[in-house]
Amino acid sequence: MARSLTTDAPSAAPVLPARMWRLPGVYAPQADTRLLARALQREGVAGLDVLDVGSGSGALSVYAAHFGARVTAVDVSRRAVWTTRFNAWRAGRRLTALHGSLDALEGRRFDVLVSNPPYVPAPNPAPPARGAARAWDAGYDGRHVIDRICAAAPRLLRPHGVFLMVHSALSGTETTLMRLEEAGLRARVSERALIPHGPVLRSRQEWLRARNLIGPDETLEGLVVIRAELR
């Protein structure tokens, strides 16, 4: 059984880098990454097995490894896997970075699952199969990847394990909470932030307004971190 995840985090936390080395097309750490890192630090992960789903640059993986976690990172992008490995090597942190989907982890369980998945609603209902947009576009409702991770979380977590995920309020906060509760986890919003619309949202503001996802003069995006614990 996993130990309780209520240990206070170290007071002198490293600053999550705004920029990390990246191959072209790999997602750069941004406000959502930093918000999730803050939630991760509060868990106290020293000595625990942490899974970073959709590792991107590896910022969260390296961050968890700094605090003494045994980290496994997984991403469907080979470039992201190579980037994660390089950034871990550069930071002097040991971790395992795997290429593939969650199916590659069948049978394994972790104390903490952390994810910054693609979550931006997009006019195209099918998420891109390649290219940089694969890191943020997630279908018409922004939930193509979110729902898959929510469904997989119970089989990836040990008893009393914790799942942390960041996404936009545009993707349906209440829907995420409901899906996780239905899957057998206790879920709540642990962090919130408002940030200015970035280039992606600015480029599709008219489409978002037509769908009533944002107001006529709305220029701020709400971010949430969902914290769920396996019962």
PDB file of C-alpha atoms in Angstrom:
ATOM      1  CA  MET A   1       0.000   0.000   0.000  1.00  0.00           C
ATOM      2  CA  ALA A   2       1.276   3.461  -0.838  1.00  0.00           C
ATOM      3  CA  ARG A   3       2.124   5.673   2.101  1.00  0.00           C
ATOM      4  CA  SER A   4       0.108   8.793   2.837  1.00  0.00           C
ATOM      5  CA  LEU A   5       0.909  11.702   0.532  1.00  0.00           C
ATOM      6  CA  THR A   6       0.622  14.464   3.113  1.00  0.00           C
ATOM      7  CA  THR A   7       4.309  15.059   3.769  1.00  0.00           C
ATOM      8  CA  ASP A   8       5.251  18.716   3.625  1.00  0.00           C
ATOM      9  CA  ALA A   9       7.329  19.584   0.571  1.00  0.00           C
ATOM     10  CA  PRO A  10      10.851  20.953   1.053  1.00  0.00           C
ATOM     11  CA  SER A  11      10.887  24.692   1.680  1.00  0.00           C
ATOM     12  CA  ALA A  12      13.662  25.419  -0.799  1.00  0.00           C
ATOM     13  CA  ALA A  13      12.079  24.236  -4.032  1.00  0.00           C
ATOM     14  CA  PRO A  14      13.865  24.734  -7.327  1.00  0.00           C
ATOM     15  CA  VAL A  15      12.279  27.142  -9.748  1.00  0.00           C
ATOM     16  CA  LEU A  16      10.654  25.282 -12.613  1.00  0.00           C
ATOM     17  CA  PRO A  17      12.531  26.568 -15.676  1.00  0.00           C
ATOM     18  CA  ALA A  18      10.570  28.698 -18.106  1.00  0.00           C
ATOM     19  CA  ARG A  19      12.686  27.267 -20.888  1.00  0.00           C
ATOM     20  CA  MET A  20      14.183  23.845 -21.317  1.00  0.00           C
ATOM     21  CA  TRP A  21      16.043  22.374 -24.244  1.00  0.00           C
ATOM     22  CA  ARG A  22      13.507  21.087 -26.745  1.00  0.00           C
ATOM     23  CA  LEU A  23      13.434  19.431 -30.106  1.00  0.00           C
ATOM     24  CA  PRO A  24      11.145  21.216 -32.581  1.00  0.00           C
ATOM     25  CA  GLY A  25       7.461  20.571 -31.891  1.00  0.00           C
ATOM     26  CA  VAL A  26       7.892  19.584 -28.231  1.00  0.00           C
ATOM     27  CA  TYR A  27       5.676  21.488 -25.783  1.00  0.00           C
ATOM     28  CA  ALA A  28       7.495  24.149 -23.775  1.00  0.00           C
ATOM     29  CA  PRO A  29       6.869  24.599 -20.026  1.00  0.00           C
ATOM     30  CA  GLN A  30       4.250  27.302 -19.561  1.00  0.00           C
ATOM     31  CA  ALA A  31       1.817  28.584 -16.933  1.00  0.00           C
ATOM     32  CA  ASP A  32      -0.031  25.254 -16.820  1.00  0.00           C
ATOM     33  CA  THR A  33       3.236  23.391 -16.237  1.00  0.00           C
ATOM     34  CA  ARG A  34       4.176  25.690 -13.365  1.00  0.00           C
ATOM     35  CA  LEU A  35       0.716  25.408 -11.786  1.00  0.00           C
ATOM     36  CA  LEU A  36       0.920  21.617 -11.876  1.00  0.00           C
ATOM     37  CA  ALA A  37       4.488  21.657 -10.534  1.00  0.00           C
ATOM     38  CA  ARG A  38       3.285  23.597  -7.499  1.00  0.00           C
ATOM     39  CA  ALA A  39       0.620  20.984  -6.825  1.00  0.00           C
ATOM     40  CA  LEU A  40       3.150  18.189  -7.318  1.00  0.00           C
ATOM     41  CA  GLN A  41       5.596  19.727  -4.865  1.00  0.00           C
ATOM     42  CA  ARG A  42       2.923  19.826  -2.166  1.00  0.00           C
ATOM     43  CA  GLU A  43       2.433  16.060  -2.353  1.00  0.00           C
ATOM     44  CA  GLY A  44       5.841  15.184  -0.960  1.00  0.00           C
ATOM     45  CA  VAL A  45       7.010  12.581  -3.501  1.00  0.00           C
ATOM     46  CA  ALA A  46      10.357  11.501  -2.042  1.00  0.00           C
ATOM     47  CA  GLY A  47      10.752   7.747  -2.387  1.00  0.00           C
ATOM     48  CA  LEU A  48       7.515   7.353  -4.350  1.00  0.00           C
ATOM     49  CA  ASP A  49       6.906   6.007  -7.850  1.00  0.00           C
ATOM     50  CA  VAL A  50       5.704   8.855 -10.069  1.00  0.00           C
ATOM     51  CA  LEU A  51       4.315   8.526 -13.596  1.00  0.00           C
ATOM     52  CA  ASP A  52       4.371  11.592 -15.861  1.00  0.00           C
ATOM     53  CA  VAL A  53       1.862  11.057 -18.682  1.00  0.00           C
ATOM     54  CA  GLY A  54       2.625  13.173 -21.742  1.00  0.00           C
ATOM     55  CA  SER A  55       5.993  14.329 -20.468  1.00  0.00           C
ATOM     56  CA  GLY A  56       6.722  16.836 -23.242  1.00  0.00           C
ATOM     57  CA  SER A  57       9.980  18.569 -22.364  1.00  0.00           C
ATOM     58  CA  GLY A  58      10.306  16.511 -19.191  1.00  0.00           C
ATOM     59  CA  ALA A  59       9.987  19.535 -16.900  1.00  0.00           C
ATOM     60  CA  LEU A  60       7.628  17.810 -14.453  1.00  0.00           C
ATOM     61  CA  SER A  61       9.576  14.561 -14.562  1.00  0.00           C
ATOM     62  CA  VAL A  62      12.846  16.314 -13.720  1.00  0.00           C
ATOM     63  CA  TYR A  63      11.065  18.322 -11.021  1.00  0.00           C
ATOM     64  CA  ALA A  64       9.708  15.173  -9.354  1.00  0.00           C
ATOM     65  CA  ALA A  65      13.107  13.474  -9.610  1.00  0.00           C
ATOM     66  CA  HIS A  66      14.700  16.459  -7.864  1.00  0.00           C
ATOM     67  CA  PHE A  67      12.489  15.747  -4.842  1.00  0.00           C
ATOM     68  CA  GLY A  68      13.599  12.112  -4.735  1.00  0.00           C
ATOM     69  CA  ALA A  69      10.829  10.394  -6.683  1.00  0.00           C
ATOM     70  CA  ARG A  70      11.407   7.353  -8.871  1.00  0.00           C
ATOM     71  CA  VAL A  71      10.071   8.746 -12.132  1.00  0.00           C
ATOM     72  CA  THR A  72       8.701   7.082 -15.233  1.00  0.00           C
ATOM     73  CA  ALA A  73       7.761   9.386 -18.119  1.00  0.00           C
ATOM     74  CA  VAL A  74       5.719   8.359 -21.149  1.00  0.00           C
ATOM     75  CA  ASP A  75       4.828  10.247 -24.326  1.00  0.00           C
ATOM     76  CA  VAL A  76       3.476   9.322 -27.750  1.00  0.00           C
ATOM     77  CA  SER A  77       6.017  11.670 -29.345  1.00  0.00           C
ATOM     78  CA  ARG A  78       9.496  10.269 -29.873  1.00  0.00           C
ATOM     79  CA  ARG A  79      10.858  13.810 -29.877  1.00  0.00           C
ATOM     80  CA  ALA A  80       9.323  14.401 -26.459  1.00  0.00           C
ATOM     81  CA  VAL A  81      10.913  11.208 -25.126  1.00  0.00           C
ATOM     82  CA  TRP A  82      14.344  12.212 -26.434  1.00  0.00           C
ATOM     83  CA  THR A  83      13.866  15.724 -25.021  1.00  0.00           C
ATOM     84  CA  THR A  84      12.863  14.356 -21.610  1.00  0.00           C
ATOM     85  CA  ARG A  85      15.893  12.087 -21.503  1.00  0.00           C
ATOM     86  CA  PHE A  86      18.263  14.883 -22.464  1.00  0.00           C
ATOM     87  CA  ASN A  87      16.862  17.345 -19.931  1.00  0.00           C
ATOM     88  CA  ALA A  88      17.093  14.722 -17.191  1.00  0.00           C
ATOM     89  CA  TRP A  89      20.714  14.027 -18.115  1.00  0.00           C
ATOM     90  CA  ARG A  90      21.497  17.734 -18.190  1.00  0.00           C
ATOM     91  CA  ALA A  91      19.925  18.201 -14.740  1.00  0.00           C
ATOM     92  CA  GLY A  92      21.736  15.169 -13.329  1.00  0.00           C
ATOM     93  CA  ARG A  93      18.480  13.345 -12.522  1.00  0.00           C
ATOM     94  CA  ARG A  94      17.711   9.686 -13.161  1.00  0.00           C
ATOM     95  CA  LEU A  95      14.399   8.681 -14.688  1.00  0.00           C
ATOM     96  CA  THR A  96      12.909   6.312 -17.237  1.00  0.00           C
ATOM     97  CA  ALA A  97      11.357   7.845 -20.354  1.00  0.00           C
ATOM     98  CA  LEU A  98       9.244   5.563 -22.557  1.00  0.00           C
ATOM     99  CA  HIS A  99       7.755   6.041 -26.000  1.00  0.00           C
ATOM    100  CA  GLY A 100       4.149   4.938 -26.358  1.00  0.00           C
ATOM    101  CA  SER A 101       0.680   5.128 -24.893  1.00  0.00           C
ATOM    102  CA  LEU A 102      -0.627   4.096 -21.488  1.00  0.00           C
ATOM    103  CA  ASP A 103      -1.084   0.587 -22.850  1.00  0.00           C
ATOM    104  CA  ALA A 104       2.686   0.175 -22.616  1.00  0.00           C
ATOM    105  CA  LEU A 105       2.357   0.428 -18.819  1.00  0.00           C
ATOM    106  CA  GLU A 106      -0.214  -2.336 -18.410  1.00  0.00           C
ATOM    107  CA  GLY A 107       0.235  -4.090 -15.081  1.00  0.00           C
ATOM    108  CA  ARG A 108       2.335  -1.364 -13.488  1.00  0.00           C
ATOM    109  CA  ARG A 109       1.067   0.833 -10.628  1.00  0.00           C
ATOM    110  CA  PHE A 110       2.305   4.113  -9.238  1.00  0.00           C
ATOM    111  CA  ASP A 111       1.925   6.248  -6.121  1.00  0.00           C
ATOM    112  CA  VAL A 112       1.450   9.472  -8.068  1.00  0.00           C
ATOM    113  CA  LEU A 113       0.170  10.054 -11.587  1.00  0.00           C
ATOM    114  CA  VAL A 114       0.755  13.533 -13.031  1.00  0.00           C
ATOM    115  CA  SER A 115      -0.354  14.805 -16.422  1.00  0.00           C
ATOM    116  CA  ASN A 116      -0.501  17.990 -18.476  1.00  0.00           C
ATOM    117  CA  PRO A 117      -2.408  16.534 -21.448  1.00  0.00           C
ATOM    118  CA  PRO A 118      -3.586  18.167 -24.661  1.00  0.00           C
ATOM    119  CA  TYR A 119      -6.800  19.963 -23.675  1.00  0.00           C
ATOM    120  CA  VAL A 120      -7.570  22.857 -26.044  1.00  0.00           C
ATOM    121  CA  PRO A 121     -10.935  22.618 -27.859  1.00  0.00           C
ATOM    122  CA  ALA A 122     -10.371  22.641 -31.606  1.00  0.00           C
ATOM    123  CA  PRO A 123     -12.617  23.027 -34.681  1.00  0.00           C
ATOM    124  CA  ASN A 124     -11.373  19.695 -36.014  1.00  0.00           C
ATOM    125  CA  PRO A 125     -13.029  16.863 -34.039  1.00  0.00           C
ATOM    126  CA  ALA A 126     -10.090  14.540 -34.727  1.00  0.00           C
ATOM    127  CA  PRO A 127      -6.904  15.543 -32.884  1.00  0.00           C
ATOM    128  CA  PRO A 128      -3.778  15.845 -35.037  1.00  0.00           C
ATOM    129  CA  ALA A 129      -1.688  12.719 -35.506  1.00  0.00           C
ATOM    130  CA  ARG A 130       1.577  14.628 -35.760  1.00  0.00           C
ATOM    131  CA  GLY A 131       3.089  18.088 -35.530  1.00  0.00           C
ATOM    132  CA  ALA A 132       3.337  20.604 -32.720  1.00  0.00           C
ATOM    133  CA  ALA A 133      -0.455  20.981 -32.361  1.00  0.00           C
ATOM    134  CA  ARG A 134      -0.642  17.394 -31.093  1.00  0.00           C
ATOM    135  CA  ALA A 135       0.609  18.804 -27.767  1.00  0.00           C
ATOM    136  CA  TRP A 136      -2.484  20.997 -27.275  1.00  0.00           C
ATOM    137  CA  ASP A 137      -5.357  20.268 -29.688  1.00  0.00           C
ATOM    138  CA  ALA A 138      -7.716  17.674 -28.197  1.00  0.00           C
ATOM    139  CA  GLY A 139     -10.797  17.468 -30.365  1.00  0.00           C
ATOM    140  CA  TYR A 140     -14.025  19.437 -30.464  1.00  0.00           C
ATOM    141  CA  ASP A 141     -14.552  19.485 -26.676  1.00  0.00           C
ATOM    142  CA  GLY A 142     -10.886  19.336 -25.649  1.00  0.00           C
ATOM    143  CA  ARG A 143     -11.402  16.006 -23.890  1.00  0.00           C
ATOM    144  CA  HIS A 144     -10.003  13.444 -26.318  1.00  0.00           C
ATOM    145  CA  VAL A 145      -6.997  12.704 -24.104  1.00  0.00           C
ATOM    146  CA  ILE A 146      -8.413  13.852 -20.763  1.00  0.00           C
ATOM    147  CA  ASP A 147     -11.152  11.203 -20.833  1.00  0.00           C
ATOM    148  CA  ARG A 148      -8.693   8.443 -21.695  1.00  0.00           C
ATOM    149  CA  ILE A 149      -6.429   9.337 -18.791  1.00  0.00           C
ATOM    150  CA  CYS A 150      -9.364   9.590 -16.385  1.00  0.00           C
ATOM    151  CA  ALA A 151     -10.477   6.090 -17.409  1.00  0.00           C
ATOM    152  CA  ALA A 152      -6.950   4.676 -17.054  1.00  0.00           C
ATOM    153  CA  ALA A 153      -6.087   6.310 -13.708  1.00  0.00           C
ATOM    154  CA  PRO A 154      -7.632   3.628 -11.425  1.00  0.00           C
ATOM    155  CA  ARG A 155      -5.590   0.820 -12.943  1.00  0.00           C
ATOM    156  CA  LEU A 156      -2.372   2.881 -12.863  1.00  0.00           C
ATOM    157  CA  LEU A 157      -2.604   3.924  -9.204  1.00  0.00           C
ATOM    158  CA  ARG A 158      -1.824   2.000  -6.056  1.00  0.00           C
ATOM    159  CA  PRO A 159      -4.341   2.161  -3.197  1.00  0.00           C
ATOM    160  CA  HIS A 160      -4.553   5.752  -1.932  1.00  0.00           C
ATOM    161  CA  GLY A 161      -2.467   6.884  -4.895  1.00  0.00           C
ATOM    162  CA  VAL A 162      -2.912  10.445  -6.147  1.00  0.00           C
ATOM    163  CA  PHE A 163      -3.684  11.716  -9.641  1.00  0.00           C
ATOM    164  CA  LEU A 164      -2.857  15.340 -10.536  1.00  0.00           C
ATOM    165  CA  MET A 165      -3.956  16.781 -13.875  1.00  0.00           C
ATOM    166  CA  VAL A 166      -4.042  20.329 -15.210  1.00  0.00           C
ATOM    167  CA  HIS A 167      -6.372  21.515 -17.932  1.00  0.00           C
ATOM    168  CA  SER A 168      -8.372  24.497 -19.120  1.00  0.00           C
ATOM    169  CA  ALA A 169     -11.778  25.287 -17.661  1.00  0.00           C
ATOM    170  CA  LEU A 170     -12.881  25.360 -21.312  1.00  0.00           C
ATOM    171  CA  SER A 171     -12.493  21.571 -21.333  1.00  0.00           C
ATOM    172  CA  GLY A 172     -15.112  20.954 -18.651  1.00  0.00           C
ATOM    173  CA  THR A 173     -13.955  20.951 -15.043  1.00  0.00           C
ATOM    174  CA  GLU A 174     -17.175  19.420 -13.712  1.00  0.00           C
ATOM    175  CA  THR A 175     -17.068  16.708 -16.367  1.00  0.00           C
ATOM    176  CA  THR A 176     -13.577  15.700 -15.258  1.00  0.00           C
ATOM    177  CA  LEU A 177     -14.613  15.579 -11.607  1.00  0.00           C
ATOM    178  CA  MET A 178     -17.645  13.466 -12.495  1.00  0.00           C
ATOM    179  CA  ARG A 179     -15.650  11.019 -14.649  1.00  0.00           C
ATOM    180  CA  LEU A 180     -13.089  10.502 -11.911  1.00  0.00           C
ATOM    181  CA  GLU A 181     -15.739   9.999  -9.234  1.00  0.00           C
ATOM    182  CA  GLU A 182     -17.455   7.446 -11.473  1.00  0.00           C
ATOM    183  CA  ALA A 183     -14.107   5.673 -11.881  1.00  0.00           C
ATOM    184  CA  GLY A 184     -13.765   5.299  -8.113  1.00  0.00           C
ATOM    185  CA  LEU A 185     -11.597   8.271  -7.160  1.00  0.00           C
ATOM    186  CA  ARG A 186     -12.271  11.149  -4.780  1.00  0.00           C
ATOM    187  CA  ALA A 187     -11.711  14.258  -6.882  1.00  0.00           C
ATOM    188  CA  ARG A 188     -11.568  17.993  -6.307  1.00  0.00           C
ATOM    189  CA  VAL A 189     -10.034  21.150  -7.756  1.00  0.00           C
ATOM    190  CA  SER A 190      -6.822  21.875  -5.841  1.00  0.00           C
ATOM    191  CA  GLU A 191      -5.434  24.822  -7.824  1.00  0.00           C
ATOM    192  CA  ARG A 192      -6.877  27.583 -10.005  1.00  0.00           C
ATOM    193  CA  ALA A 193      -5.308  30.317 -12.091  1.00  0.00           C
ATOM    194  CA  LEU A 194      -6.332  32.900 -14.666  1.00  0.00           C
ATOM    195  CA  ILE A 195      -3.933  33.606 -17.513  1.00  0.00           C
ATOM    196  CA  PRO A 196      -4.185  35.745 -20.678  1.00  0.00           C
ATOM    197  CA  HIS A 197      -5.171  33.898 -23.824  1.00  0.00           C
ATOM    198  CA  GLY A 198      -2.097  32.619 -25.574  1.00  0.00           C
ATOM    199  CA  PRO A 199      -1.512  32.441 -29.340  1.00  0.00           C
ATOM    200  CA  VAL A 200      -3.604  29.274 -29.823  1.00  0.00           C
ATOM    201  CA  LEU A 201      -6.720  30.611 -28.094  1.00  0.00           C
ATOM    202  CA  ARG A 202      -6.325  34.034 -29.676  1.00  0.00           C
ATOM    203  CA  SER A 203      -6.268  32.411 -33.095  1.00  0.00           C
ATOM    204  CA  ARG A 204      -9.651  30.732 -32.505  1.00  0.00           C
ATOM    205  CA  GLN A 205     -11.452  33.275 -30.333  1.00  0.00           C
ATOM    206  CA  GLU A 206     -14.260  33.765 -32.840  1.00  0.00           C
ATOM    207  CA  TRP A 207     -14.884  30.019 -32.991  1.00  0.00           C
ATOM    208  CA  LEU A 208     -14.874  29.785 -29.179  1.00  0.00           C
ATOM    209  CA  ARG A 209     -17.324  32.695 -28.965  1.00  0.00           C
ATOM    210  CA  ALA A 210     -19.590  31.081 -31.537  1.00  0.00           C
ATOM    211  CA  ARG A 211     -19.731  28.015 -29.291  1.00  0.00           C
ATOM    212  CA  ASN A 212     -20.382  30.180 -26.216  1.00  0.00           C
ATOM    213  CA  LEU A 213     -17.220  28.880 -24.579  1.00  0.00           C
ATOM    214  CA  ILE A 214     -15.970  32.433 -23.988  1.00  0.00           C
ATOM    215  CA  GLY A 215     -17.746  35.756 -23.712  1.00  0.00           C
ATOM    216  CA  PRO A 216     -17.576  38.606 -26.250  1.00  0.00           C
ATOM    217  CA  ASP A 217     -14.822  40.448 -24.384  1.00  0.00           C
ATOM    218  CA  GLU A 218     -13.235  37.532 -22.545  1.00  0.00           C
ATOM    219  CA  THR A 219      -9.451  37.364 -22.854  1.00  0.00           C
ATOM    220  CA  LEU A 220      -8.484  35.280 -19.809  1.00  0.00           C
ATOM    221  CA  GLU A 221      -8.325  31.497 -19.609  1.00  0.00           C
ATOM    222  CA  GLY A 222      -9.079  29.617 -16.421  1.00  0.00           C
ATOM    223  CA  LEU A 223      -6.709  26.777 -15.539  1.00  0.00           C
ATOM    224  CA  VAL A 224      -7.472  24.111 -12.955  1.00  0.00           C
ATOM    225  CA  VAL A 225      -5.498  21.351 -11.311  1.00  0.00           C
ATOM    226  CA  ILE A 226      -7.638  18.343 -10.490  1.00  0.00           C
ATOM    227  CA  ARG A 227      -6.475  16.250  -7.529  1.00  0.00           C
ATOM    228  CA  ALA A 228      -7.988  12.780  -7.260  1.00  0.00           C
ATOM    229  CA  GLU A 229      -7.190   9.996  -4.802  1.00  0.00           C
ATOM    230  CA  LEU A 230      -7.918   6.340  -5.365  1.00  0.00           C
ATOM    231  CA  ARG A 231     -10.312   5.072  -2.719  1.00  0.00           C
TER     232      ARG A 231
END
